[in-house]
CSV table of C-alpha atoms in Angstrom, one decimal:
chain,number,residue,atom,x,y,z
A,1,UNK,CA,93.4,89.2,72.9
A,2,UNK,CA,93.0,88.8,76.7
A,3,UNK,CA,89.7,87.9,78.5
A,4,UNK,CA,88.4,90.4,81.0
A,5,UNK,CA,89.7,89.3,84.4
A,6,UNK,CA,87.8,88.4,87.7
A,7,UNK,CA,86.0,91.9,88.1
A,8,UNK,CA,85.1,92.1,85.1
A,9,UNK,CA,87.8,94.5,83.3
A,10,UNK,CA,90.2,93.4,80.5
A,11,UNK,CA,94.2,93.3,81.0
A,12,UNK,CA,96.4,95.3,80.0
A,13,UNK,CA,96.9,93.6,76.4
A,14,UNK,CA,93.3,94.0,75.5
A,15,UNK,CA,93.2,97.8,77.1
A,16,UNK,CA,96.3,98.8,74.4
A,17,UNK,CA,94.3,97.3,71.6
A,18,UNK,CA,91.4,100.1,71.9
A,19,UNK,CA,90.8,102.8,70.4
A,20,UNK,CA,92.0,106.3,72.0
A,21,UNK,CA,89.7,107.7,74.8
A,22,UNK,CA,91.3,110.9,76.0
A,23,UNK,CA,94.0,112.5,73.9
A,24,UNK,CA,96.4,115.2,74.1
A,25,UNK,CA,98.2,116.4,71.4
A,26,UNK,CA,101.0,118.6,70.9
A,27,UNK,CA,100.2,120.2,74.0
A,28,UNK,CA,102.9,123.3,75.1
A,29,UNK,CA,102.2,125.7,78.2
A,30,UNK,CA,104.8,127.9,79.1
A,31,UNK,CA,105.0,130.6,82.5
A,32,UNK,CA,106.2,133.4,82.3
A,33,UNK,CA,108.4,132.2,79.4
A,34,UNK,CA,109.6,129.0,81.1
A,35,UNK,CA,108.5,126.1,79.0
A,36,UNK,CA,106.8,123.4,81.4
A,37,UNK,CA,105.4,121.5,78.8
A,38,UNK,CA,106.9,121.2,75.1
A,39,UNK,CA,105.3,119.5,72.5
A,40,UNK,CA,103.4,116.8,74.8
A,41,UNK,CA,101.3,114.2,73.3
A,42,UNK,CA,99.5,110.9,75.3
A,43,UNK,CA,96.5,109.0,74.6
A,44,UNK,CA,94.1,107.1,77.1
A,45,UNK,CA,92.4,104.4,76.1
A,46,UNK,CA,88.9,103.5,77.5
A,47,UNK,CA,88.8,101.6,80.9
A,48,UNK,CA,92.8,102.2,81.6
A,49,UNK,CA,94.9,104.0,84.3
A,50,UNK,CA,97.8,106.1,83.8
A,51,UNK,CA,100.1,107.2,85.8
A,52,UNK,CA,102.4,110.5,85.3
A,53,UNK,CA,105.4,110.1,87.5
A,54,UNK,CA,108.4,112.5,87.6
A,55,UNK,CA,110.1,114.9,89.5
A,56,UNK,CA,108.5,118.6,90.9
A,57,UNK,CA,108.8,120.9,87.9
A,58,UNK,CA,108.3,118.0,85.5
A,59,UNK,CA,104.9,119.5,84.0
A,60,UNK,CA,102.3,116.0,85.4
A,61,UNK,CA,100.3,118.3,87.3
A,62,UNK,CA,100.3,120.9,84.4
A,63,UNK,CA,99.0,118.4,82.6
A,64,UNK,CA,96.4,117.2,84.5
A,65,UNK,CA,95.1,120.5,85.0
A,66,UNK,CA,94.9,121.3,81.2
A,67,UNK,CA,92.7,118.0,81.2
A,68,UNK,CA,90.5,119.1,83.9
A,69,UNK,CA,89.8,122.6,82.0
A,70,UNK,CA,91.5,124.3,85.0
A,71,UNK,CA,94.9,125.6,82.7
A,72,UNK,CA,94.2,126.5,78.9
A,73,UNK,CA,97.0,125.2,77.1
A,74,UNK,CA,99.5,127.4,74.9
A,75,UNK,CA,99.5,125.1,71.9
A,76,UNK,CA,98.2,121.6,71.3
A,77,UNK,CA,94.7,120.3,71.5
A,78,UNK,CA,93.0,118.3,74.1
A,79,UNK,CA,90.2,115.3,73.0
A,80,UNK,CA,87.9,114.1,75.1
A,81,UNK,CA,85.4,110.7,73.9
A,82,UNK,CA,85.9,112.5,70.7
A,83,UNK,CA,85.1,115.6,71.1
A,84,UNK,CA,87.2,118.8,71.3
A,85,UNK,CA,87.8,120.5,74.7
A,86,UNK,CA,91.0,122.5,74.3
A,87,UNK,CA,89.2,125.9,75.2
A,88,UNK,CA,86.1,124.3,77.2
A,89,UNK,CA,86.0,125.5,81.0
A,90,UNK,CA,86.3,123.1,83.6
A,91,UNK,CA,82.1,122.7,84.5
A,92,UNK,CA,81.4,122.2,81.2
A,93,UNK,CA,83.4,119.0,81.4
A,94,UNK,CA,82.4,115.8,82.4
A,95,UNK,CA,85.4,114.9,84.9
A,96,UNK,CA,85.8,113.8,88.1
A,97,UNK,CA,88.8,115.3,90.2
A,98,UNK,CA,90.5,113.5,93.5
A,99,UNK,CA,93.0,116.3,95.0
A,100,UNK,CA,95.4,115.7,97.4
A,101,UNK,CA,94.0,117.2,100.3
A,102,UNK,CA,90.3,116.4,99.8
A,103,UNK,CA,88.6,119.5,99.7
A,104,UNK,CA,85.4,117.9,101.3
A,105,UNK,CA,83.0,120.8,102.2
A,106,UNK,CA,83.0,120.6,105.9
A,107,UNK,CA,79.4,121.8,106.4
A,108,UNK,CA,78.0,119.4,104.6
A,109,UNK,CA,77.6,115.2,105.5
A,110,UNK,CA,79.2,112.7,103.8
A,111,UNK,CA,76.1,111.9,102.1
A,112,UNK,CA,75.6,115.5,101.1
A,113,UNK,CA,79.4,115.8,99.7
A,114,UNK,CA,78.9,112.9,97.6
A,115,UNK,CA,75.8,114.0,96.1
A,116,UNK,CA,77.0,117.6,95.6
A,117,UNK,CA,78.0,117.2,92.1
A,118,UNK,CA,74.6,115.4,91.3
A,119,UNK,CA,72.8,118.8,93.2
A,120,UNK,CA,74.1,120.9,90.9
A,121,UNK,CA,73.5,118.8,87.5
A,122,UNK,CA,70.2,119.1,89.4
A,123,UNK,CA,69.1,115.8,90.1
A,124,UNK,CA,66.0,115.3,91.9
A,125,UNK,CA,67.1,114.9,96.2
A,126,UNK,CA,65.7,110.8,95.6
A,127,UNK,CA,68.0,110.3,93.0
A,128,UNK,CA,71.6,111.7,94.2
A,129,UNK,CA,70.5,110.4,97.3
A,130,UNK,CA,70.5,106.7,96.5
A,131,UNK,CA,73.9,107.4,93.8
A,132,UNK,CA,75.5,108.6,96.9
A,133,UNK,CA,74.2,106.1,99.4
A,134,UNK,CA,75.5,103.3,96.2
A,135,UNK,CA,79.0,104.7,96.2
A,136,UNK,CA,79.3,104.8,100.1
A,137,UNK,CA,79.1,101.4,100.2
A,138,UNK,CA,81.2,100.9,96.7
A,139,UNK,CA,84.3,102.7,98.8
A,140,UNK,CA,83.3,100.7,102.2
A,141,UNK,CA,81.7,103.8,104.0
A,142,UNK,CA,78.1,103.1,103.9
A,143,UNK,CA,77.4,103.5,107.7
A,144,UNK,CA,79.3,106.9,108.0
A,145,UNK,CA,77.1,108.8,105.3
A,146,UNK,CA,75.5,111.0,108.3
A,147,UNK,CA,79.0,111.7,110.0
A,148,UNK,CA,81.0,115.4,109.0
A,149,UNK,CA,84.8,115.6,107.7
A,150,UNK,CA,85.6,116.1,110.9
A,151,UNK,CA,84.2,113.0,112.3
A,152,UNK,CA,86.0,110.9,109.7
A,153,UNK,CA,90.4,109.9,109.7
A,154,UNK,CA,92.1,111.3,106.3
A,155,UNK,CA,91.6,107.5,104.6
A,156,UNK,CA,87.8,107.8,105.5
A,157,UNK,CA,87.8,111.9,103.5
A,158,UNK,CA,89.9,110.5,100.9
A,159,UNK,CA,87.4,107.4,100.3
A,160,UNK,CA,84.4,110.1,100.3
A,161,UNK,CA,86.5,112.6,97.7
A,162,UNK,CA,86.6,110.0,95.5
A,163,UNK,CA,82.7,108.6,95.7
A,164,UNK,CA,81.9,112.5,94.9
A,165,UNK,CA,84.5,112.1,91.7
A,166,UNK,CA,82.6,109.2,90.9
A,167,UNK,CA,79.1,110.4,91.5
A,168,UNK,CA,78.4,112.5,88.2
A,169,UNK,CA,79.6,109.3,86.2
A,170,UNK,CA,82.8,110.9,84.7
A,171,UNK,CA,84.2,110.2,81.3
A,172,UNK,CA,87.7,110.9,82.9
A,173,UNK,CA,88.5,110.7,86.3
A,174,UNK,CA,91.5,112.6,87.4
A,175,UNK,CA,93.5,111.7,90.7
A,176,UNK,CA,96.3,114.4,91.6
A,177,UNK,CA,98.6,113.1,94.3
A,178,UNK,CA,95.5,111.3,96.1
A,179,UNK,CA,97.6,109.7,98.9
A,180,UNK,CA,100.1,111.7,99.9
A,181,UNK,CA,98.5,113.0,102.4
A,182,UNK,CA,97.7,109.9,104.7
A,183,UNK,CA,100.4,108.0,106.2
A,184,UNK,CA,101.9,104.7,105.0
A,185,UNK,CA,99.8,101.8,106.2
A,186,UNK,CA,96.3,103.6,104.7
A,187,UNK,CA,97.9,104.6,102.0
A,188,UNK,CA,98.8,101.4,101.1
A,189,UNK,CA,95.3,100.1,101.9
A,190,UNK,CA,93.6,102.5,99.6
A,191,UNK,CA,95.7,102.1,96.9
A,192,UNK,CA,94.4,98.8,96.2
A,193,UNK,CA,91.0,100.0,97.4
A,194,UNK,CA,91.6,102.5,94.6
A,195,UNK,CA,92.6,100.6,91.9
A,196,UNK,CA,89.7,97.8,92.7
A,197,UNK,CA,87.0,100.2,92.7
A,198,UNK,CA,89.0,102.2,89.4
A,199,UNK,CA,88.5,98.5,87.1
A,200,UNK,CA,84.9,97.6,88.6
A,201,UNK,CA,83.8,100.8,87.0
A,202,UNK,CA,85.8,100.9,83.7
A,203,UNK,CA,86.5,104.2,84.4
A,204,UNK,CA,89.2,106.0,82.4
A,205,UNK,CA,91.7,107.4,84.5
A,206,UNK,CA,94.7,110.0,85.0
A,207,UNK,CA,96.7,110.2,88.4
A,208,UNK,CA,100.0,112.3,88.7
A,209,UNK,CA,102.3,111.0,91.8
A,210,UNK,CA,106.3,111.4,92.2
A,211,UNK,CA,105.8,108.1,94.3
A,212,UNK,CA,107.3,105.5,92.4
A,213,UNK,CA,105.2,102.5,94.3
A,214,UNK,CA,102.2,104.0,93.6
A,215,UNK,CA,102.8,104.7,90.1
A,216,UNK,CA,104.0,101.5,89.3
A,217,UNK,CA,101.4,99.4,91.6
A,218,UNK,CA,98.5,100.9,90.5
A,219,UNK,CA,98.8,102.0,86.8
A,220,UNK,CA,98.1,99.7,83.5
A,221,UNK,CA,100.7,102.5,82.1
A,222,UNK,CA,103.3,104.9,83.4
A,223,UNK,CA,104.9,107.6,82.0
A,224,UNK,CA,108.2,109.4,83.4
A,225,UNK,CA,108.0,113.0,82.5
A,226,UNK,CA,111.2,115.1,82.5
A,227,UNK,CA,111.3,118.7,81.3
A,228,UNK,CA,107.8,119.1,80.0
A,229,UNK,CA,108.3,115.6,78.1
A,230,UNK,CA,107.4,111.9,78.5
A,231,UNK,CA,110.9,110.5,78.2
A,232,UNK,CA,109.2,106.8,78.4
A,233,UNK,CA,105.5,105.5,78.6
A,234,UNK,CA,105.3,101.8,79.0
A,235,UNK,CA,104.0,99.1,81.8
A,236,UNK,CA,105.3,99.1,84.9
A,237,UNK,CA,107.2,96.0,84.5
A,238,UNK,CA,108.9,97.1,80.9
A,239,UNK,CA,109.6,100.6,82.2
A,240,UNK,CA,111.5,99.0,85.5
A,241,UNK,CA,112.9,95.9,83.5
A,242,UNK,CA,113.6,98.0,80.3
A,243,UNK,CA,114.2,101.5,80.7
A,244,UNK,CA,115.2,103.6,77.6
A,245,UNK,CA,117.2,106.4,79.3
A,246,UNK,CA,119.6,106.9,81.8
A,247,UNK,CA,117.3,109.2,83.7
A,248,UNK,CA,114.4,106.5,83.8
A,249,UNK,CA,116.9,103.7,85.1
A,250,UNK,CA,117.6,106.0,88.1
A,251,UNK,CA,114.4,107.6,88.5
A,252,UNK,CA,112.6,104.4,88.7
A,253,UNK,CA,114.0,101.9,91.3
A,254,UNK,CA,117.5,102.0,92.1
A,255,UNK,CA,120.7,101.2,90.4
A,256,UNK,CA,124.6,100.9,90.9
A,257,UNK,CA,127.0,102.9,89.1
A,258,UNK,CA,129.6,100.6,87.8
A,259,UNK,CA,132.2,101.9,85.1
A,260,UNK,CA,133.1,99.9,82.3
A,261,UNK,CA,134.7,100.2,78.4
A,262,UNK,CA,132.2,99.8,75.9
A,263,UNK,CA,133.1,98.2,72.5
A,264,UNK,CA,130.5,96.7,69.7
A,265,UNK,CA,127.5,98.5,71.5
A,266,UNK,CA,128.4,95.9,74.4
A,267,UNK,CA,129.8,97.7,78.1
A,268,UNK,CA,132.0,94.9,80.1
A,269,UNK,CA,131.2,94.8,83.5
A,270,UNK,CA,132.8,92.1,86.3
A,271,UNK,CA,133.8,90.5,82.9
A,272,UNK,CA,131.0,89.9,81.5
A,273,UNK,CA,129.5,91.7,78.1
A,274,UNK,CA,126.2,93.2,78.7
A,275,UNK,CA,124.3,94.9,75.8
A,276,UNK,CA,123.9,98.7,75.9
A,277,UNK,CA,120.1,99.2,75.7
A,278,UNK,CA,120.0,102.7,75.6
A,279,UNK,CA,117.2,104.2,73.1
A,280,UNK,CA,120.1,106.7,72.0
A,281,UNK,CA,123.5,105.4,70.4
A,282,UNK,CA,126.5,105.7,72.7
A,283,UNK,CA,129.7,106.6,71.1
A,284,UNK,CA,132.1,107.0,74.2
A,285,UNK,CA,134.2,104.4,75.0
A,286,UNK,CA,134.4,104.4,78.6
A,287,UNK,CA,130.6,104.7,80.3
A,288,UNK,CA,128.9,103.8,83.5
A,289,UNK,CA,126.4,100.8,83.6
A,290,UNK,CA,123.0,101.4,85.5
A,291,UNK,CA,122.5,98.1,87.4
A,292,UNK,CA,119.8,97.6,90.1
A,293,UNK,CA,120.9,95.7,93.5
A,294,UNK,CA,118.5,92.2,92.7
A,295,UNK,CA,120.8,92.0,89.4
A,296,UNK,CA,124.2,91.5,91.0
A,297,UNK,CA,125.0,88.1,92.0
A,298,UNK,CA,127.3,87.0,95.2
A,299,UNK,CA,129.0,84.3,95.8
A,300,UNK,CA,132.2,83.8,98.8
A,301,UNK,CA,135.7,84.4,97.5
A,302,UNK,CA,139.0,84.0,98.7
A,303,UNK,CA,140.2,87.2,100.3
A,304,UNK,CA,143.2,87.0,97.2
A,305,UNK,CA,140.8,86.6,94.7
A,306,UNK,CA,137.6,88.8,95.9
A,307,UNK,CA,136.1,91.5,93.7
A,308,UNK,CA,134.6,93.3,97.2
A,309,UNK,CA,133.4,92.8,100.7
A,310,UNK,CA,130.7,92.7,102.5
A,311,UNK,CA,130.5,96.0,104.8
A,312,UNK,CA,127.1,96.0,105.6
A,313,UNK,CA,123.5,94.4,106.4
A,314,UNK,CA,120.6,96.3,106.0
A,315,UNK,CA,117.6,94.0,106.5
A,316,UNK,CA,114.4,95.0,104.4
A,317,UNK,CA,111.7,92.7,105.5
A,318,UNK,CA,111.5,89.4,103.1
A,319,UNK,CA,115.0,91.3,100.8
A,320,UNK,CA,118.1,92.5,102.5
A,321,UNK,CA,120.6,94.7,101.2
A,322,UNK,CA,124.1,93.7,101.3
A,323,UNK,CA,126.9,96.9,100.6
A,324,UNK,CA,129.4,95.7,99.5
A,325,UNK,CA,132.9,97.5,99.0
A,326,UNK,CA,134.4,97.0,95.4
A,327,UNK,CA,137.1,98.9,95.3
A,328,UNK,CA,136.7,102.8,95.9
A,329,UNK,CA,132.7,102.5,95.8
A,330,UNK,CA,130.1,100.7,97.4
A,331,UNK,CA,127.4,98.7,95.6
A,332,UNK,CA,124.0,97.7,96.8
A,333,UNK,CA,123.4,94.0,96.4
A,334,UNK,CA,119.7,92.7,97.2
A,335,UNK,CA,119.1,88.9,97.8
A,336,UNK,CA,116.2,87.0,99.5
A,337,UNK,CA,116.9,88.0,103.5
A,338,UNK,CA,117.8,84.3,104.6
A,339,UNK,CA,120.2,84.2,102.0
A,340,UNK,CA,121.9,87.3,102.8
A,341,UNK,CA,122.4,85.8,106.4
A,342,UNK,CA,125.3,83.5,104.3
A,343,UNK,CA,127.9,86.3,103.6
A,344,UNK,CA,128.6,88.5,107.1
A,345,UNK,CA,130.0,91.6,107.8
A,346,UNK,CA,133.8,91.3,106.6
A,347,UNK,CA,133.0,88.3,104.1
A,348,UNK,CA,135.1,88.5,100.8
A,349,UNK,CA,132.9,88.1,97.8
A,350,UNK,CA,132.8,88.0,94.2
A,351,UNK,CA,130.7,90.0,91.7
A,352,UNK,CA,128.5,88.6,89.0
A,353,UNK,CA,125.7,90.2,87.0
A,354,UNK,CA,122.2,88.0,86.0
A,355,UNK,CA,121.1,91.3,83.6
A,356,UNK,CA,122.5,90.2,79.6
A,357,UNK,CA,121.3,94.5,79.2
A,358,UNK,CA,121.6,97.7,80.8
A,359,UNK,CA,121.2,100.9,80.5
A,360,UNK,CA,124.6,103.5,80.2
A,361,UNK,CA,125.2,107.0,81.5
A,362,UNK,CA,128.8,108.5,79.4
A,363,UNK,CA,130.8,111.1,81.5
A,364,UNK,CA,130.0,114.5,80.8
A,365,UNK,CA,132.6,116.1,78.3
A,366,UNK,CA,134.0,118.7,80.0
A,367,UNK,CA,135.8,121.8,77.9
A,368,UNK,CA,140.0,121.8,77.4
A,369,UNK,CA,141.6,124.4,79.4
A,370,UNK,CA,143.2,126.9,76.8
C-alpha cells in the first residue's frame, strides 16, 4: 500500500483500496421522456477526487445535482457516509457546492460569505468568524476578508466560493464547472490551488468539467460519460494511455485516423501489427486505428521511398506538431520542438508507430440498395 505523500494525503493506490464513501447506484433520471441517465452507478472513496468529463447532454451535471439533493432521481439510490439520501432535500445534506459562476452574495463581505453557511447551522458570530478568517488564509485571501464581490477579480470570488463550500465541513464537496469562467492563466493557477487545498483537507470530492486538462490534471479518477453512461472510469494516465472505446480515444486527447486490415485481433498499420485493444470484439476486417500524434515516429526518407511529407510546422511551446501528408490525409505527428526543427516544410518522411496497441473504430455498415 502507498504512504501518504508530502501533504499528508495517500496516492492514488491507497485511495482505491478504501472502502466506498459516496455511492450511486442504479441511478436513471429521464425529462420529459428523454433518458439522461440510464442505469448509472459510481462510488467515491474517502479523501479522492473525481472527475465527470463528457460532452453537453452527457448527464455529469445531472448527476451532480442528484448528489447535491437539487434533482430527485427516477430510479436508483444515492449513499452518502452510509447513510441513505435518495429522497433527502438539499439543506438537509451535508455538502459543499462550487458553481461555475460563484454565486457570492454581493451584499455581504468576503468574510461574511464564507461564514454564511456556518450562520445558518447557527454558529455563535466568534466561531464562523475565526472558520472563515482560517479558510481565507487556507485559499491565500486572508487580507481581503473586508473587501465585497465587487472589489475582488473572478479568481479572487472563485477562491471565496470555495472557502464557503468548505466552511460547514462537508462530507462531499461538489465542484460544477468551477473554472470556466476565468480565463486561462488563473485558471490554471487555481487548479492546482484547488487540488492542493482539495488533499490537505481529505475531502471527498465530485467536479463535472468537459475540459479535458482539467479533468485529467486534477482528478485521482475520471470518468467519460456518454449517453447517461460512464463508458470508462479509470486514472488519468490509463484512461489517456488505455482507452476502452473508440469514443474515449477521441474524446480524450487526440488521435489520427489511419485505416488498416485487421486479422488475429491484430490491425496493420505502416507495417507494423498493433493489438486491437478495444473492450468490445471487432469482427470487421478492414477498420480505422486511433493513434495519438506523440505515437507516430519520423524519420527522413528518400522522396521514392517516403510514406508522406512534411506540409506543416505548428510550434506548441516545448512539442510541435508536424502535418504530414500520407497519401490523401494528413496526420498530426508531435515530437519535442527542437526535434521537429530536423524535418522542414517539403521534407519526405517515413512513418513508424511506438504504440504495440490501439484502439479501432469499424466503418459504419451501411444498408444494400434494393
Amino acid at each position: 500500500m502507498s504512504s501518504p505523500n508530502a501533504l499528508g494525503v495517500a496516492h492514488p493506490a491507497t485511495v482505491a483500496s478504501r472502502p466506498g464513501h459516496v455511492s450511486l447506484a442504479g441511478v436513471s433520471k429521464a425529462y420529459a421522456g428523454r433518458t439522461v441517465l440510464d442505469d448509472l452507478s459510481l462510488d467515491l472513496v474517502q479523501g479522492e477526487m473525481v472527475a465527470l468529463l463528457g460532452p453537453s447532454g452527457c448527464g455529469k451535471t445531472t448527476t451532480l445535482r442528484i448528489l447535491a439533493g437539487l434533482e430527485r432521481p427516477d430510479a436508483g439510490r444515492v449513499t452518502i457516509a452510509g447513510s441513505d439520501e435518495t429522497t433527502a432535500p438539499a439543506r438537509s445534506r451535508n455538502i459543499g457546492v462550487v458553481f461555475q459562476h460563484y454565486s457570492l452574495f454581493p451584499h455581504l463581505s468576503a468574510r461574511e460569505n464564507v461564514a454564511y453557511g456556518l450562520r445558518i447551522r447557527r454558529v455563535d458570530r466568534g466561531g464562523r468568524t475565526q472558520r472563515a478568517d482560517e479558510l481565507l488564509e487556507l485559499v491565500g485571501l486572508a487580507e481581503h476578508g473586508g473587501k465585497f464581490p465587487h472589489q475582488l477579480s473572478g479568481g479572487q470570488q472563485q477562491r471565496v466560493a470555495l472557502a464557503r463550500a468548505l466552511a460547514i465541513q462537508p462530507q462531499l464537496l461538489l465542484l460544477d464547472e468551477p473554472l470556466s469562467a476565468l480565463d486561462a492563466t488563473v485558471r490554471a493557477r487555481l487548479r492546482e490551488e484547488i487540488r492542493r487545498i482539495q488533499r490537505q483537507e481529505g475531502i471527498t470530492t465530485l467536479m463535472v468539467t468537459h475540459d479535458q486538462e482539467e479533468a485529467l490534471t486534477m482528478a485521482d479518477r475520471v470518468g467519460v460519460m456518454l449517453d447517461g453512461r460512464i463508458e470508462q472510469l479509470a486514472t488519468p494516465e490509463t484512461l489517456y494511455n488505455e482507452p476502452e472505446t473508440p469514443f474515449v480515444s477521441q474524446f480524450v486527447g487526440v488521435v489520427n485516423r489511419i485505416e488498416g486490415t485487421v486479422a488475429g485481433g491484430r490491425i496493420t498499420v505502416f507495417g507494423a501489427g498493433l493489438r486491437v485493444a478495444n473492450r468490445e470484439p471487432v469482427a470487421s476486417a478492414r477498420a480505422v486505428a486511433l493513434i495519438r500524434p506523440e505515437d507516430i515516429s519520423v524519420q527522413s526518407a528518400r522522396v521514392g521511398g517516403a510514406a508522406g511529407v512534411v506540409v506543416e510546422h505548428i510550434l506548441r511551446g516545448p512539442l510541435s506538431s508536424l502535418l504530414v501528408r500520407h497519401g490523401a490525409d494528413h496526420l498530426r505527428v508531435d515530437l519535442a520542438t527542437p526535434m521537429a526543427g530536423s524535418y522542414p516544410v517539403g521534407t519526405p518522411v517515413s512513418l513508424g508507430v511506438t504504440r504495440t496497441r490501439t484502439i479501432v473504430e469499424t466503418p459504419v455498415e451501411t444498408p444494400a440498395e434494393s
